[in-house]
PDB file of C-alpha atoms and ligand atoms in Angstrom:
ATOM      1  CA  MET A   1     -86.968   3.547-156.256  1.00 87.00           C
ATOM      2  CA  PRO A   2     -89.661   0.884-155.425  1.00 91.00           C
ATOM      3  CA  SER A   3     -91.494   1.522-152.033  1.00 94.00           C
ATOM      4  CA  ILE A   4     -91.084  -0.957-149.279  1.00 97.00           C
ATOM      5  CA  PHE A   5     -94.740  -2.176-150.062  1.00 98.00           C
ATOM      6  CA  THR A   6     -93.715  -2.747-153.835  1.00 97.00           C
ATOM      7  CA  LYS A   7     -91.028  -5.000-152.441  1.00 98.00           C
ATOM      8  CA  ILE A   8     -93.573  -6.905-150.369  1.00 98.00           C
ATOM      9  CA  ILE A   9     -95.984  -6.970-153.495  1.00 98.00           C
ATOM     10  CA  ASN A  10     -93.029  -8.391-155.599  1.00 97.00           C
ATOM     11  CA  LYS A  11     -92.156 -10.940-152.798  1.00 97.00           C
ATOM     12  CA  GLU A  12     -88.734  -9.483-152.355  1.00 97.00           C
ATOM     13  CA  ILE A  13     -89.297  -9.075-148.664  1.00 97.00           C
ATOM     14  CA  PRO A  14     -91.533 -11.266-146.545  1.00 98.00           C
ATOM     15  CA  ALA A  15     -94.952 -10.235-145.075  1.00 98.00           C
ATOM     16  CA  ASP A  16     -97.868 -12.020-143.538  1.00 98.00           C
ATOM     17  CA  ILE A  17    -100.131 -11.619-146.559  1.00 98.00           C
ATOM     18  CA  VAL A  18    -103.852 -12.190-145.741  1.00 98.00           C
ATOM     19  CA  TYR A  19    -105.448 -11.155-149.112  1.00 98.00           C
ATOM     20  CA  GLU A  20    -104.232 -10.817-152.674  1.00 98.00           C
ATOM     21  CA  ASP A  21    -105.786 -10.184-156.107  1.00 98.00           C
ATOM     22  CA  LYS A  22    -104.551  -8.649-159.337  1.00 98.00           C
ATOM     23  CA  ASP A  23    -105.038  -5.109-158.041  1.00 98.00           C
ATOM     24  CA  VAL A  24    -104.728  -5.237-154.294  1.00 98.00           C
ATOM     25  CA  VAL A  25    -102.716  -6.888-151.526  1.00 98.00           C
ATOM     26  CA  ALA A  26    -103.264  -6.902-147.689  1.00 98.00           C
ATOM     27  CA  PHE A  27    -100.835  -7.859-145.010  1.00 98.00           C
ATOM     28  CA  LYS A  28    -100.387  -7.552-141.309  1.00 98.00           C
ATOM     29  CA  ASP A  29     -98.620  -4.406-140.104  1.00 98.00           C
ATOM     30  CA  ILE A  30     -95.237  -5.148-138.715  1.00 98.00           C
ATOM     31  CA  ALA A  31     -95.927  -2.825-135.638  1.00 98.00           C
ATOM     32  CA  PRO A  32     -99.714  -3.587-134.854  1.00 98.00           C
ATOM     33  CA  VAL A  33    -101.410  -0.994-132.771  1.00 97.00           C
ATOM     34  CA  ALA A  34    -104.483  -3.346-132.118  1.00 98.00           C
ATOM     35  CA  PRO A  35    -105.126  -7.131-131.953  1.00 98.00           C
ATOM     36  CA  VAL A  36    -106.066  -6.640-135.772  1.00 98.00           C
ATOM     37  CA  HIS A  37    -103.875  -4.356-137.794  1.00 98.00           C
ATOM     38  CA  ILE A  38    -103.847  -5.003-141.468  1.00 99.00           C
ATOM     39  CA  LEU A  39    -102.509  -2.783-144.355  1.00 98.00           C
ATOM     40  CA  VAL A  40    -104.595  -2.779-147.513  1.00 98.00           C
ATOM     41  CA  VAL A  41    -102.456  -1.597-150.517  1.00 98.00           C
ATOM     42  CA  PRO A  42    -103.089  -1.146-154.222  1.00 98.00           C
ATOM     43  CA  LYS A  43    -100.383  -2.833-156.201  1.00 98.00           C
ATOM     44  CA  LYS A  44    -100.245   0.325-158.281  1.00 98.00           C
ATOM     45  CA  GLU A  45     -97.651   2.668-156.614  1.00 97.00           C
ATOM     46  CA  ILE A  46     -99.422   5.869-155.743  1.00 98.00           C
ATOM     47  CA  ALA A  47     -97.244   7.951-153.522  1.00 98.00           C
ATOM     48  CA  THR A  48     -99.982   9.899-151.403  1.00 98.00           C
ATOM     49  CA  ILE A  49    -103.641  10.564-151.457  1.00 98.00           C
ATOM     50  CA  ASN A  50    -102.786  13.774-153.229  1.00 98.00           C
ATOM     51  CA  ASP A  51    -101.589  11.675-156.302  1.00 98.00           C
ATOM     52  CA  ILE A  52    -104.859   9.652-156.754  1.00 98.00           C
ATOM     53  CA  LYS A  53    -106.115  10.318-160.305  1.00 98.00           C
ATOM     54  CA  GLU A  54    -109.702  10.044-161.690  1.00 98.00           C
ATOM     55  CA  GLU A  55    -108.618   6.792-163.417  1.00 98.00           C
ATOM     56  CA  ASP A  56    -107.800   5.233-159.965  1.00 98.00           C
ATOM     57  CA  ALA A  57    -111.389   5.690-158.730  1.00 98.00           C
ATOM     58  CA  LEU A  58    -112.401   2.148-159.211  1.00 98.00           C
ATOM     59  CA  LEU A  59    -109.275   0.879-157.586  1.00 98.00           C
ATOM     60  CA  ILE A  60    -109.861   2.848-154.459  1.00 98.00           C
ATOM     61  CA  GLY A  61    -113.553   1.738-154.346  1.00 98.00           C
ATOM     62  CA  LYS A  62    -112.161  -1.880-154.765  1.00 98.00           C
ATOM     63  CA  ILE A  63    -109.941  -1.310-151.748  1.00 98.00           C
ATOM     64  CA  TYR A  64    -113.049  -0.656-149.686  1.00 98.00           C
ATOM     65  CA  LEU A  65    -114.688  -3.929-150.635  1.00 98.00           C
ATOM     66  CA  VAL A  66    -111.523  -5.766-149.688  1.00 98.00           C
ATOM     67  CA  ILE A  67    -111.481  -3.942-146.400  1.00 98.00           C
ATOM     68  CA  GLN A  68    -115.197  -5.001-145.871  1.00 98.00           C
ATOM     69  CA  LYS A  69    -114.436  -8.654-146.740  1.00 98.00           C
ATOM     70  CA  LEU A  70    -111.313  -8.730-144.333  1.00 98.00           C
ATOM     71  CA  ALA A  71    -113.402  -6.995-141.601  1.00 98.00           C
ATOM     72  CA  LYS A  72    -115.896  -9.827-141.895  1.00 98.00           C
ATOM     73  CA  GLU A  73    -113.147 -12.555-142.089  1.00 98.00           C
ATOM     74  CA  PHE A  74    -111.256 -11.231-138.860  1.00 98.00           C
ATOM     75  CA  ASN A  75    -114.639 -10.875-137.171  1.00 98.00           C
ATOM     76  CA  LEU A  76    -114.518  -7.038-136.897  1.00 98.00           C
ATOM     77  CA  ASP A  77    -117.579  -6.105-138.696  1.00 98.00           C
ATOM     78  CA  LYS A  78    -120.148  -6.534-135.869  1.00 98.00           C
ATOM     79  CA  ASP A  79    -118.350  -4.691-133.091  1.00 98.00           C
ATOM     80  CA  GLY A  80    -116.702  -2.294-135.434  1.00 98.00           C
ATOM     81  CA  TYR A  81    -113.286  -1.198-136.656  1.00 98.00           C
ATOM     82  CA  ARG A  82    -111.345   1.907-138.012  1.00 98.00           C
ATOM     83  CA  VAL A  83    -109.923   2.633-141.356  1.00 98.00           C
ATOM     84  CA  VAL A  84    -107.037   5.120-141.456  1.00 98.00           C
ATOM     85  CA  SER A  85    -105.039   6.572-144.258  1.00 98.00           C
ATOM     86  CA  ASN A  86    -102.409   9.049-143.494  1.00 98.00           C
ATOM     87  CA  CYS A  87    -101.126  11.809-145.859  1.00 98.00           C
ATOM     88  CA  ASN A  88     -97.804  13.385-145.762  1.00 98.00           C
ATOM     89  CA  GLU A  89     -95.887  14.684-142.786  1.00 98.00           C
ATOM     90  CA  TYR A  90     -98.736  16.173-140.622  1.00 98.00           C
ATOM     91  CA  GLY A  91    -100.913  13.031-141.415  1.00 98.00           C
ATOM     92  CA  GLY A  92     -98.074  10.925-140.106  1.00 97.00           C
ATOM     93  CA  GLN A  93     -97.354   9.031-143.313  1.00 98.00           C
ATOM     94  CA  THR A  94     -93.986   7.100-143.314  1.00 98.00           C
ATOM     95  CA  VAL A  95     -94.516   4.929-146.400  1.00 98.00           C
ATOM     96  CA  PHE A  96     -95.125   6.737-149.649  1.00 98.00           C
ATOM     97  CA  HIS A  97     -97.178   4.086-151.320  1.00 98.00           C
ATOM     98  CA  ILE A  98    -100.927   4.647-150.406  1.00 98.00           C
ATOM     99  CA  HIS A  99    -102.417   2.292-147.867  1.00 98.00           C
ATOM    100  CA  PHE A 100    -105.310   1.816-145.621  1.00 98.00           C
ATOM    101  CA  HIS A 101    -104.917   0.775-142.079  1.00 98.00           C
ATOM    102  CA  LEU A 102    -107.649  -1.696-141.044  1.00 98.00           C
ATOM    103  CA  ILE A 103    -107.578  -1.606-137.177  1.00 98.00           C
ATOM    104  CA  GLY A 104    -109.836  -3.390-134.787  1.00 98.00           C
ATOM    105  CA  GLY A 105    -110.193  -6.204-132.258  1.00 98.00           C
ATOM    106  CA  LYS A 106    -110.638  -3.859-129.220  1.00 98.00           C
ATOM    107  CA  LYS A 107    -112.612  -0.647-128.535  1.00 97.00           C
ATOM    108  CA  LEU A 108    -110.495   1.908-129.897  1.00 97.00           C
ATOM    109  CA  GLY A 109    -109.603   5.374-128.267  1.00 94.00           C
ATOM    110  CA  THR A 110    -110.142   8.935-129.675  1.00 91.00           C
ATOM    111  CA  MET A 111    -108.460   9.656-132.922  1.00 85.00           C
ATOM    112  CA  VAL A 112    -105.813  12.328-132.112  1.00 81.00           C
TER     113      VAL A 112
HETATM  114  P1  LIG B   1     -98.017   5.106-142.306  1.00 81.27           P
HETATM  115  O1  LIG B   1     -97.177   5.636-141.110  1.00 81.27           O
HETATM  116  O2  LIG B   1     -97.273   5.393-143.579  1.00 81.27           O
HETATM  117  O3  LIG B   1     -99.595   5.387-142.296  1.00 81.27           O
HETATM  118  O4  LIG B   1     -97.981   3.541-142.223  1.00 81.27           O
HETATM  119  C1  LIG B   1     -96.955   2.705-142.595  1.00 81.27           C
HETATM  120  C2  LIG B   1     -97.252   1.432-141.821  1.00 81.27           C
HETATM  121  O5  LIG B   1     -96.428   0.431-142.488  1.00 81.27           O
HETATM  122  C3  LIG B   1     -96.753   1.492-140.283  1.00 81.27           C
HETATM  123  O6  LIG B   1     -97.917   1.071-139.423  1.00 81.27           O
HETATM  124  C4  LIG B   1     -95.627   0.517-140.319  1.00 81.27           C
HETATM  125  O7  LIG B   1     -95.616  -0.183-139.170  1.00 81.27           O
HETATM  126  C5  LIG B   1     -95.885  -0.401-141.445  1.00 81.27           C
HETATM  127  N1  LIG B   1     -94.548  -0.958-142.023  1.00 81.27           N
HETATM  128  C6  LIG B   1     -93.574  -0.243-142.315  1.00 81.27           C
HETATM  129  N2  LIG B   1     -92.543  -1.117-142.906  1.00 81.27           N
HETATM  130  C7  LIG B   1     -93.239  -2.336-142.864  1.00 81.27           C
HETATM  131  C8  LIG B   1     -92.742  -3.674-143.370  1.00 81.27           C
HETATM  132  O8  LIG B   1     -91.769  -3.902-143.862  1.00 81.27           O
HETATM  133  N3  LIG B   1     -93.689  -4.664-143.286  1.00 81.27           N
HETATM  134  C9  LIG B   1     -95.000  -4.440-142.756  1.00 81.27           C
HETATM  135  N4  LIG B   1     -95.640  -5.639-142.663  1.00 81.27           N
HETATM  136  N5  LIG B   1     -95.423  -3.260-142.248  1.00 81.27           N
HETATM  137  C10 LIG B   1     -94.572  -2.293-142.459  1.00 81.27           C
END
């Protein structure tokens, strides 16, 4: 069954997409925890961080370049921001298609 993010990637459900290329898409989180809360997602459906393969290394690196670009675009780069990727139950993962939360626009509190 396709993940909710694959449905967004395939434009089957709407999202506020802020970046897209052949490998990566980024869109605003539906329930933002800060003024800027963007999800950066590989188009390849990888369920969890545990499922990343050697062959995905370039893709994961590319995601960080997209994060860097978006951080500049949304004026987060100077003040700073946080990148979060949750894994499985204890990590608080709710969508099983890996994604990176780009969070910023205010001074963030402690992690846990
Ligand atoms: P996780 O809890 O897996 O780390 O993060 C999943 C994130 O996806 C949550 O922050 C949640 O608000 C967001 N989310 C879940 N469903 C949708 C959706 O349909 N559209 C958008 N834009 N975000 C979603």
